Coordinates of C-alpha atoms and ligand atoms in Angstrom, one line a residue:
Chain A
M20 CA 24.6 -24.3 39.2
E21 CA 22.7 -27.4 38.5
A22 CA 19.8 -26.7 40.5
Q23 CA 19.6 -23.3 38.7
T24 CA 17.1 -22.3 35.3
N25 CA 20.1 -21.8 32.9
N26 CA 17.9 -19.3 29.9
N27 CA 20.0 -20.7 27.5
G28 CA 21.0 -24.1 29.0
P29 CA 18.4 -26.3 27.0
G30 CA 15.3 -28.3 28.7
M31 CA 15.1 -25.0 30.6
D32 CA 12.1 -26.2 33.0
T33 CA 8.7 -24.4 32.2
T34 CA 7.0 -24.8 35.9
G35 CA 6.2 -21.7 37.5
L36 CA 7.4 -19.2 34.2
K37 CA 4.6 -17.4 32.8
P38 CA 3.3 -18.3 29.2
V39 CA 4.4 -14.8 26.4
I40 CA 3.3 -16.4 23.4
E41 CA -0.3 -19.1 23.4
I42 CA -1.0 -20.1 19.5
E43 CA -4.3 -21.9 19.5
H44 CA -5.4 -23.9 16.7
L45 CA -3.8 -21.2 14.8
K46 CA -4.9 -21.8 11.0
K47 CA -3.7 -19.9 7.4
A48 CA -4.1 -20.7 3.7
F49 CA -3.7 -18.9 0.7
G50 CA -6.5 -20.0 -1.9
S51 CA -5.8 -23.5 -2.4
N52 CA -1.8 -23.7 0.0
V53 CA -3.2 -24.2 3.2
V54 CA 0.2 -23.1 5.5
L55 CA -0.8 -23.2 9.3
R56 CA -3.8 -25.7 9.4
D57 CA -3.9 -26.7 13.3
F58 CA -1.1 -25.5 15.0
N59 CA -0.4 -25.7 18.8
L60 CA 3.3 -23.4 20.5
T61 CA 3.3 -21.8 24.2
I62 CA 6.0 -20.4 25.0
Y63 CA 7.1 -19.3 28.3
A64 CA 9.0 -15.7 29.5
G65 CA 12.3 -16.7 28.2
Q66 CA 12.7 -18.8 27.0
N67 CA 14.8 -19.1 23.6
M68 CA 11.9 -21.1 21.1
V69 CA 14.0 -22.4 18.1
V70 CA 11.6 -23.4 14.8
M71 CA 12.4 -25.7 11.9
G72 CA 11.1 -27.1 9.1
K73 CA 11.5 -27.1 5.6
S74 CA 11.8 -23.7 3.2
G75 CA 8.0 -22.2 1.9
I76 CA 6.2 -24.9 5.3
G77 CA 5.3 -22.1 6.9
K78 CA 7.3 -20.6 9.4
T79 CA 7.8 -16.9 8.1
I80 CA 4.1 -17.0 8.2
L81 CA 3.9 -18.3 12.0
I82 CA 6.0 -15.5 12.9
K83 CA 4.5 -12.7 11.4
C84 CA 0.6 -13.4 12.4
I85 CA 2.0 -13.1 15.7
I86 CA 3.4 -9.7 15.4
G87 CA 0.3 -9.1 13.4
L88 CA 1.6 -8.8 9.9
I89 CA -0.4 -11.1 8.7
K90 CA -4.0 -12.7 9.8
P91 CA -4.5 -15.7 10.0
D92 CA -8.0 -17.6 9.4
G93 CA -8.8 -19.2 12.5
G94 CA -7.4 -20.4 15.7
T95 CA -6.2 -17.6 18.9
L96 CA -2.7 -15.9 19.4
R97 CA -2.3 -14.5 22.9
V98 CA 0.8 -13.0 23.5
L99 CA 1.9 -11.0 26.3
G100 CA -1.9 -11.8 27.9
Q101 CA -3.7 -11.0 24.8
D102 CA -5.5 -11.4 21.7
I103 CA -4.4 -9.8 19.3
S104 CA -6.9 -10.8 16.8
K105 CA -9.6 -8.4 19.8
L106 CA -7.0 -5.5 19.3
N107 CA -7.3 -1.4 17.5
H108 CA -4.8 -0.3 15.1
R109 CA -4.0 1.6 18.3
E110 CA -3.1 -1.5 21.0
L111 CA -1.8 -3.5 18.0
D112 CA 1.1 -0.6 17.6
E113 CA 1.2 -0.5 21.3
L114 CA 1.3 -4.7 21.4
R115 CA 4.6 -4.7 18.4
M116 CA 6.5 -1.9 20.3
R117 CA 6.9 -4.7 23.0
I118 CA 7.8 -7.7 19.9
G119 CA 11.6 -7.3 18.2
F120 CA 11.1 -8.3 14.2
V121 CA 14.4 -9.2 13.3
F122 CA 13.6 -9.9 9.2
Q123 CA 15.3 -12.7 6.5
S124 CA 16.2 -9.9 4.7
S125 CA 17.5 -7.4 7.2
A126 CA 14.8 -5.6 5.4
L127 CA 17.5 -1.9 6.3
Y128 CA 15.0 1.5 4.5
D129 CA 17.7 2.0 1.9
S130 CA 18.0 5.6 1.7
M131 CA 18.0 6.3 5.7
T132 CA 22.0 6.1 7.2
I133 CA 22.4 3.5 9.9
R134 CA 21.5 6.1 12.8
E135 CA 18.3 6.8 10.9
N136 CA 16.6 3.2 10.7
L137 CA 17.6 2.6 14.1
A138 CA 16.1 5.9 15.4
F139 CA 13.4 4.9 13.8
P140 CA 11.1 3.1 15.9
L141 CA 12.1 5.9 17.7
R142 CA 10.3 8.9 15.7
R143 CA 6.8 7.7 17.5
S144 CA 8.1 5.7 21.0
H145 CA 10.5 8.1 22.2
G146 CA 9.4 8.2 26.1
K147 CA 9.6 4.3 26.6
I148 CA 13.9 5.6 26.3
T149 CA 15.3 7.7 29.2
G150 CA 18.6 9.8 27.4
T151 CA 18.3 11.2 23.9
I152 CA 17.4 9.2 20.9
E153 CA 21.5 9.1 19.3
E154 CA 22.6 8.5 22.8
R155 CA 20.2 4.7 22.3
V156 CA 21.4 4.7 19.1
R157 CA 25.2 5.2 19.9
E158 CA 24.4 2.6 22.8
V159 CA 23.1 -1.0 20.4
L160 CA 25.8 0.4 18.0
G161 CA 27.0 -0.4 21.1
N162 CA 25.7 -3.7 21.9
V163 CA 26.5 -4.8 18.0
G164 CA 29.7 -3.8 17.4
L165 CA 29.3 -1.5 15.2
E166 CA 29.7 2.4 16.6
N167 CA 31.5 3.5 13.5
T168 CA 29.7 2.7 10.8
I169 CA 26.8 5.9 12.2
D170 CA 27.1 7.5 9.0
L171 CA 27.0 5.0 6.3
M172 CA 24.8 3.7 4.6
P173 CA 22.7 0.1 4.2
S174 CA 24.2 -0.6 1.1
E175 CA 28.1 0.4 1.9
L176 CA 27.4 -2.7 4.2
S177 CA 29.0 -6.5 4.0
G178 CA 25.8 -8.6 4.9
G179 CA 27.1 -9.9 8.4
M180 CA 27.1 -6.2 9.5
R181 CA 23.3 -5.0 8.1
K182 CA 21.5 -8.2 10.0
R183 CA 23.9 -6.7 13.2
I184 CA 22.1 -3.6 11.8
G185 CA 18.5 -5.0 12.0
I186 CA 19.3 -7.7 14.8
A187 CA 20.1 -4.1 17.1
R188 CA 16.9 -1.9 15.0
S189 CA 14.6 -4.1 16.4
L190 CA 16.2 -3.5 20.2
M191 CA 16.0 -0.3 19.9
L192 CA 12.6 -0.4 22.1
M193 CA 13.5 -3.2 25.0
P194 CA 11.6 -5.4 23.5
E195 CA 10.6 -8.5 25.2
I196 CA 10.4 -10.6 23.2
V197 CA 12.7 -10.9 19.4
L198 CA 10.7 -12.6 16.8
Y199 CA 14.5 -14.0 14.3
D200 CA 13.5 -15.0 11.0
E201 CA 16.4 -16.7 9.5
P202 CA 19.4 -14.9 11.6
T203 CA 22.2 -16.7 10.2
T204 CA 21.6 -17.6 6.5
G205 CA 23.2 -16.8 3.1
L206 CA 26.3 -15.7 5.6
D207 CA 29.4 -17.8 6.4
P208 CA 29.7 -19.8 9.0
I209 CA 32.6 -17.6 10.9
T210 CA 29.5 -14.7 11.1
S211 CA 26.9 -16.8 11.7
D212 CA 29.0 -18.1 14.6
E213 CA 29.9 -14.2 15.5
I214 CA 25.8 -14.2 14.8
T215 CA 24.5 -17.2 17.1
H216 CA 26.5 -15.6 19.8
L217 CA 25.7 -12.2 19.9
I218 CA 22.0 -13.0 19.6
M219 CA 22.7 -15.1 23.2
D220 CA 24.5 -12.9 24.4
L221 CA 21.7 -10.3 24.1
Q222 CA 19.4 -12.5 25.7
Q223 CA 21.3 -12.3 28.4
K224 CA 21.8 -8.5 28.9
Y225 CA 18.1 -7.7 27.4
K226 CA 16.8 -10.9 29.2
T227 CA 14.3 -11.1 25.9
T228 CA 11.9 -14.4 25.6
S229 CA 13.1 -14.9 21.6
V230 CA 11.6 -17.4 18.9
I231 CA 13.8 -18.1 15.7
I232 CA 13.7 -19.8 12.9
T233 CA 16.5 -21.4 11.7
H234 CA 18.5 -23.7 9.6
D235 CA 21.1 -24.0 11.1
V236 CA 21.5 -27.3 14.1
E237 CA 25.1 -26.2 15.1
L238 CA 22.1 -22.4 15.8
A239 CA 20.0 -24.5 17.5
R240 CA 22.3 -26.5 19.6
I241 CA 23.3 -23.2 21.1
A242 CA 20.3 -21.6 21.7
A243 CA 17.6 -23.5 21.8
N244 CA 15.3 -24.1 25.0
Q245 CA 12.8 -26.1 22.5
I246 CA 12.8 -26.8 19.4
V247 CA 9.2 -27.0 17.3
F248 CA 9.5 -29.2 13.9
L249 CA 7.3 -27.3 11.7
K250 CA 5.4 -30.1 9.4
D251 CA 1.8 -29.9 7.5
G252 CA 0.3 -27.2 8.2
I253 CA 1.5 -28.3 12.1
A254 CA 3.5 -28.1 15.6
Y255 CA 4.6 -32.2 14.5
Q256 CA 7.4 -32.6 16.2
Q257 CA 8.6 -30.8 20.3
G258 CA 10.9 -31.2 22.4
T259 CA 14.9 -29.9 23.8
Y260 CA 18.4 -30.7 21.5
D261 CA 18.9 -33.6 22.6
E262 CA 16.1 -34.9 21.5
M263 CA 15.1 -33.4 18.4
V264 CA 18.4 -36.0 17.4
K265 CA 17.3 -38.9 18.8
T266 CA 14.5 -38.9 16.7
S267 CA 13.3 -41.7 14.9
D268 CA 11.4 -39.8 12.0
P269 CA 13.1 -39.6 9.1
D270 CA 12.5 -35.9 7.9
L271 CA 13.7 -34.7 11.7
K272 CA 16.9 -37.0 10.7
R273 CA 17.6 -35.9 8.2
F274 CA 17.7 -32.1 8.8
F275 CA 19.3 -33.0 12.3
K276 CA 22.1 -35.4 10.4
K277 CA 24.2 -32.8 9.6
T278 CA 25.1 -31.8 12.8
K279 CA 25.4 -36.1 14.0
D280 CA 28.2 -35.9 11.4
T281 CA 30.3 -33.7 12.7
Q282 CA 30.0 -34.3 16.2
N283 CA 30.8 -38.2 15.6
G284 CA 33.8 -37.8 13.3
Chain B
M11 CA -11.3 -6.1 -20.5
D12 CA -10.1 -8.8 -17.3
M13 CA -7.7 -6.9 -16.5
F14 CA -8.5 -3.2 -16.5
F15 CA -11.6 -4.3 -14.0
Q16 CA -9.0 -5.9 -11.9
D17 CA -6.8 -2.3 -12.1
A18 CA -9.0 0.1 -11.7
A19 CA -10.7 -2.0 -8.7
E20 CA -7.2 -2.2 -7.2
L21 CA -6.2 1.9 -7.2
A22 CA -10.0 1.8 -6.0
Q23 CA -9.5 0.4 -3.0
F24 CA -6.0 2.3 -2.9
T25 CA -8.1 5.3 -2.9
V26 CA -10.5 4.0 0.3
A27 CA -7.8 3.0 2.2
V28 CA -5.4 6.4 1.4
I29 CA -7.5 8.6 2.4
K30 CA -8.6 7.1 5.4
E31 CA -5.1 7.0 7.3
G32 CA -3.8 10.7 5.6
V33 CA -6.7 12.0 6.4
R34 CA -6.0 10.3 10.5
P35 CA -3.6 13.1 12.3
P36 CA -0.1 12.3 13.7
Y37 CA 0.1 14.8 9.3
E38 CA 3.6 13.1 8.4
F39 CA 4.7 16.6 7.0
R40 CA 8.1 16.4 7.5
E41 CA 8.5 13.0 5.4
V42 CA 6.4 15.7 2.0
L43 CA 8.1 18.4 2.1
N44 CA 11.2 14.6 1.7
Q45 CA 8.7 13.3 -1.5
C46 CA 8.4 17.6 -2.6
Y47 CA 11.6 17.2 -3.3
E48 CA 12.2 14.2 -4.5
T49 CA 10.0 13.5 -6.9
G50 CA 9.2 17.1 -8.0
I51 CA 12.7 19.1 -8.1
K52 CA 14.3 16.1 -9.6
S53 CA 12.3 16.0 -13.1
F54 CA 12.7 20.0 -13.4
I55 CA 15.6 20.1 -16.0
L56 CA 14.0 16.7 -17.7
V57 CA 10.9 19.3 -18.1
G58 CA 12.6 22.8 -18.6
I59 CA 14.7 20.5 -21.3
T60 CA 11.4 19.0 -23.2
A61 CA 9.2 22.1 -23.0
F62 CA 12.1 24.1 -24.6
I63 CA 12.2 22.2 -27.5
L64 CA 8.7 21.4 -27.7
G65 CA 7.5 25.6 -27.9
L66 CA 10.8 26.1 -30.2
V67 CA 9.3 23.6 -32.6
L68 CA 5.3 24.7 -32.5
I69 CA 6.7 27.3 -33.7
M70 CA 8.9 26.5 -36.3
Q71 CA 6.0 24.0 -37.8
S72 CA 3.0 26.1 -37.2
R73 CA 4.5 29.9 -39.1
P74 CA 5.2 28.7 -42.6
T75 CA 2.4 27.5 -42.8
L76 CA 0.2 31.0 -40.5
V77 CA 1.9 32.9 -42.6
E78 CA 1.2 31.3 -45.9
F79 CA -2.6 32.6 -44.5
G80 CA -0.8 35.8 -44.4
A81 CA -2.2 35.3 -40.4
G82 CA 2.0 35.0 -39.5
S83 CA 1.6 38.3 -36.4
F84 CA -1.5 35.3 -35.0
L85 CA 1.7 33.5 -33.4
P86 CA 2.0 34.8 -30.6
A87 CA -2.0 34.1 -30.0
M88 CA -1.8 30.7 -31.3
S89 CA 1.6 29.4 -29.1
S90 CA -0.2 31.1 -26.2
V91 CA -3.3 29.6 -26.1
S92 CA -2.1 25.9 -27.5
I93 CA 0.5 26.2 -24.2
V94 CA -1.3 26.9 -21.5
R95 CA -4.5 25.2 -22.3
E96 CA -2.9 21.6 -23.8
I97 CA 0.4 21.0 -23.9
G98 CA 2.0 22.8 -21.6
P99 CA -0.8 20.6 -18.4
L100 CA -0.3 17.1 -21.2
V101 CA 2.9 16.5 -21.8
T102 CA 4.9 17.6 -18.0
A103 CA 1.8 14.8 -17.0
L104 CA 3.1 12.5 -19.6
I105 CA 7.0 12.8 -18.8
C106 CA 6.2 12.8 -15.2
A107 CA 3.7 9.3 -15.9
G108 CA 7.1 8.2 -17.4
K109 CA 9.4 9.1 -14.9
I110 CA 8.0 10.3 -11.5
G111 CA 5.7 7.5 -11.8
S112 CA 7.9 4.2 -12.3
G113 CA 10.3 6.1 -9.8
I114 CA 7.4 5.8 -6.8
S115 CA 6.7 1.9 -7.4
A116 CA 9.8 0.8 -8.6
E117 CA 10.9 2.2 -5.1
L118 CA 8.0 1.3 -4.0
G119 CA 8.2 -2.4 -4.8
S120 CA 12.0 -3.1 -3.4
M121 CA 10.7 -1.9 -0.3
K122 CA 8.6 -4.6 -0.3
V123 CA 9.8 -6.9 -1.8
T124 CA 12.7 -6.4 0.7
E125 CA 10.7 -6.4 3.5
Q126 CA 11.3 -2.8 4.6
I127 CA 8.1 -1.9 5.0
D128 CA 6.9 -4.3 6.8
A129 CA 9.7 -3.5 9.0
M130 CA 7.9 0.4 9.3
E131 CA 4.3 -0.9 10.4
V132 CA 5.9 -3.2 12.9
S133 CA 7.7 -0.4 14.1
G134 CA 5.0 1.8 14.7
T135 CA 4.4 3.2 11.7
N136 CA 1.6 3.5 9.1
P137 CA 3.2 2.5 5.7
F138 CA 0.2 3.8 4.2
K139 CA 0.4 6.9 5.9
F140 CA 5.0 7.0 5.5
L141 CA 5.3 5.9 2.7
I142 CA 2.1 6.6 0.8
A143 CA -0.3 9.5 1.8
T144 CA 2.9 11.5 1.8
R145 CA 3.8 10.9 -1.8
I146 CA 0.4 11.6 -3.5
M147 CA 0.2 14.6 -1.2
A148 CA 4.0 15.2 -3.3
T149 CA 2.3 14.6 -6.9
T150 CA 0.0 16.0 -6.6
L151 CA 0.8 19.3 -5.0
M152 CA 4.0 19.3 -7.8
I153 CA 2.6 18.3 -10.6
P154 CA 0.0 21.9 -11.2
V155 CA 3.5 23.6 -10.3
L156 CA 6.6 22.0 -12.5
T157 CA 3.1 22.5 -14.8
L158 CA 3.8 26.0 -14.5
Y159 CA 7.1 26.1 -14.9
A160 CA 6.8 24.5 -18.4
I161 CA 4.9 26.8 -20.2
L162 CA 6.8 29.6 -19.0
I163 CA 9.2 27.9 -20.8
A164 CA 7.6 26.6 -23.7
L165 CA 6.0 29.7 -24.3
T166 CA 10.5 30.9 -24.4
G167 CA 11.4 28.4 -26.7
A168 CA 8.2 29.8 -28.8
F169 CA 10.0 33.2 -28.3
T170 CA 12.9 32.6 -29.2
A171 CA 11.9 30.5 -32.2
A172 CA 9.9 33.4 -34.5
S173 CA 12.7 35.8 -32.6
I174 CA 14.5 33.9 -35.0
T175 CA 12.6 34.0 -37.7
D176 CA 10.8 38.0 -37.5
Q177 CA 11.9 41.1 -35.9
V178 CA 10.1 39.9 -33.0
N179 CA 10.3 42.6 -29.2
I180 CA 10.3 40.1 -26.4
G181 CA 7.5 42.7 -24.7
F182 CA 5.3 42.6 -27.7
F183 CA 5.1 38.9 -27.7
F184 CA 4.5 38.0 -24.4
N185 CA 1.7 40.5 -24.1
R186 CA 0.1 39.1 -26.8
V187 CA 0.8 36.0 -25.3
F188 CA -1.7 37.3 -21.6
D189 CA -3.0 39.3 -24.0
T190 CA -5.2 35.9 -25.4
L191 CA -5.2 34.1 -22.4
K192 CA -8.9 34.1 -20.9
F193 CA -9.6 33.3 -17.0
S194 CA -11.4 30.7 -18.6
D195 CA -8.3 29.4 -20.0
V196 CA -6.7 29.0 -17.5
I197 CA -8.8 28.6 -14.9
P198 CA -9.5 24.6 -16.6
S199 CA -6.0 23.7 -18.0
F200 CA -5.1 24.8 -14.0
T201 CA -7.5 22.9 -12.6
K202 CA -6.7 19.4 -14.5
T203 CA -3.0 19.3 -13.4
F204 CA -3.9 18.6 -9.7
F205 CA -5.8 15.3 -10.6
F206 CA -3.0 14.4 -13.2
G207 CA -0.4 14.7 -10.1
F208 CA -3.3 12.6 -8.3
A209 CA -3.8 10.0 -10.7
I210 CA 0.1 9.8 -10.7
G211 CA 0.5 9.0 -7.3
L212 CA -2.1 7.2 -7.1
V213 CA -1.0 4.9 -9.8
G214 CA 3.0 5.0 -9.0
C215 CA 1.9 4.2 -5.4
T216 CA -0.5 1.4 -5.4
K217 CA 1.2 -0.5 -8.4
G218 CA 5.1 -0.3 -6.4
Y219 CA 2.6 -1.2 -2.7
N220 CA 1.0 -4.7 -5.0
S221 CA 4.1 -5.7 -7.1
K222 CA 4.3 -9.5 -6.5
K223 CA 7.8 -11.6 -4.8
G224 CA 10.5 -11.0 -6.8
T225 CA 12.5 -8.9 -8.9
E226 CA 10.7 -9.4 -12.1
G227 CA 7.8 -8.3 -9.9
V228 CA 9.3 -4.9 -9.1
G229 CA 9.5 -4.3 -13.2
K230 CA 6.3 -5.5 -14.4
A231 CA 5.2 -3.0 -11.6
A232 CA 6.5 0.0 -12.9
N233 CA 6.3 -0.6 -16.1
A234 CA 2.5 -1.7 -15.7
S235 CA 2.8 1.8 -13.2
V236 CA 4.1 3.6 -16.0
V237 CA 1.4 2.5 -19.0
I238 CA -1.6 2.6 -16.7
A239 CA -0.3 6.5 -15.5
M240 CA 0.1 7.7 -18.4
L241 CA -3.7 6.6 -20.0
S242 CA -5.5 7.8 -16.5
V243 CA -3.9 11.0 -17.1
I244 CA -4.8 11.4 -20.8
V245 CA -8.4 9.8 -19.5
I246 CA -8.5 12.5 -17.1
D247 CA -7.6 15.3 -20.4
M248 CA -10.2 14.4 -22.0
V249 CA -13.0 14.5 -19.3
V250 CA -12.9 17.9 -17.8
T251 CA -12.6 19.2 -21.3
R252 CA -15.7 17.6 -22.2
I253 CA -16.5 18.9 -19.2
T254 CA -14.8 22.1 -18.8
A255 CA -16.9 22.9 -23.5
M256 CA -19.9 21.9 -20.8
L257 CA -20.0 24.7 -19.2
G258 CA -19.1 27.3 -22.2
Y259 CA -15.7 27.5 -21.6
L260 CA -14.8 26.2 -24.8
Ligands
ADP15 N1 1.3 -13.6 0.2 C1 1.0 -14.2 0.6 N2 0.5 -14.7 -0.6 C2 0.9 -15.8 -1.1 N3 1.5 -17.3 -0.4 C3 2.1 -16.9 0.3 C4 2.8 -15.6 0.6 N4 3.5 -15.7 1.6 C5 3.9 -16.5 2.1 N5 3.2 -17.8 1.0 C6 3.1 -19.3 1.3 O1 3.6 -19.6 2.1 C7 3.9 -20.3 1.8 C8 4.9 -20.9 3.5 O2 5.6 -19.1 3.2 P1 6.6 -19.3 4.1 O3 6.4 -18.5 5.9 O4 7.6 -17.8 3.9 O5 7.7 -20.6 4.5 P2 9.5 -20.0 5.4 O6 8.7 -21.4 5.8 O7 10.3 -20.7 5.0 O8 9.4 -19.5 6.1 C9 4.5 -20.7 0.5 O9 3.8 -21.6 0.2 C10 4.8 -19.7 0.2 O10 3.9 -19.8 -1.2
MG16 MG1 10.6 -18.2 5.4

């Protein structure tokens, strides 16, 4: 047990692992608002990287750069060995099929049923999946425990269910990387806990590398191999959960205070 | 004035992007049909009611004057020219600028702010192709169809009004209507409806797609879309009339 590299355990050993996301000197500004100044981070295969930081600090911008939704102003970004900025339309679409993205707002298509929502990523890339679209939709719905919602509209689901469907949709194409934008924000503690465990289970099942943006210290504690704290446009501090909790930095302390209290009391 | 140039630049940029993406395969035929239904078919009732009342009122108001000048028998001819040339196309386009333009803009705006457009893009579907080119195609095709329909209904309204006060034979009325129409009336007025449709789709999509974050942004986008689409329709109408006159068709 102790010698094994546990994908879920904190502080996994990265020696000999393949880097899947390599970010160097990443810059992004909106006018005079400099969001990312000089951001550097390497994420390895199978790792769960948790990104933390204040609201509006640039966490969403960071993962939208990773999937090519936002063009950075400078720096290099290699994802699965490919330099994002050098890809043409088709190559970028092919790379995106290997990445799942779970949006903060779930971003389910309002005008489509759950079945159509889940089938949507397959409309251009059915070849990647064995079996019919219907089979795959049902399989992934089973993975998130919502088989009975297949014919419902997104507006008929609760916030927690929408999150699950958002996660299900990101898994349709068997991605190698999944990017989660605040998967538990706005949910009650019990539902948050369920989503946290769902993320962990699916990570095991699909063997993905995950980047998880969150303010949820409990999610970070359970999921993170590494935590990176984003501040002033840089990777301000990086370490395991235990290292981050012990830090003397006042900003970080405030972030992790909540769990320390619950653990001590 | 600043705003005007901003809007114009925004529209021009958008047109280029849409044409670039729209002409490249694969084409989204199913989605075009779907949008034709959403935008076109769902406007039939509103356009129909308005057109009927307009035809009716047009005759009720102009009949006394025409009769006074002893020109009562010109009623069918007059209604035919004004409805086919101007009232039908213009009123249909203005109604659609309101109903369809704001609808498209609100829908795309809320898709934008709830990240649904981003979600499409990361799924390998180009939103310009799937959401925007299809909607503009649909309005460009459906506004002419709606206009034809509005013209027929408005003429029916005109006939109804005429038959309330005078003994008019329906065959006679419509014979006179179609006799009066020349090819040179029909072609320019039908051609301009395609431009109306294109403008309504383009403005609705541009405003919706570029709407600012938040529900307020979506509302503002829908509002701006109606105003700009209506203005565009009127400007196009004026330009087409001018060109038609220059070509000697009037
Ligand atoms: N499209 C945009 N245009 C201008 N500024 C933006 C845009 N998107 C995000 N920003 C700004 O970038 C900053 C970081 O945003 P974001 O990454 O969403 O923050 P968060 O860390 O909460 O996810 C914010 O200050 C936001 O105002
Ligand atoms: Mg965010």
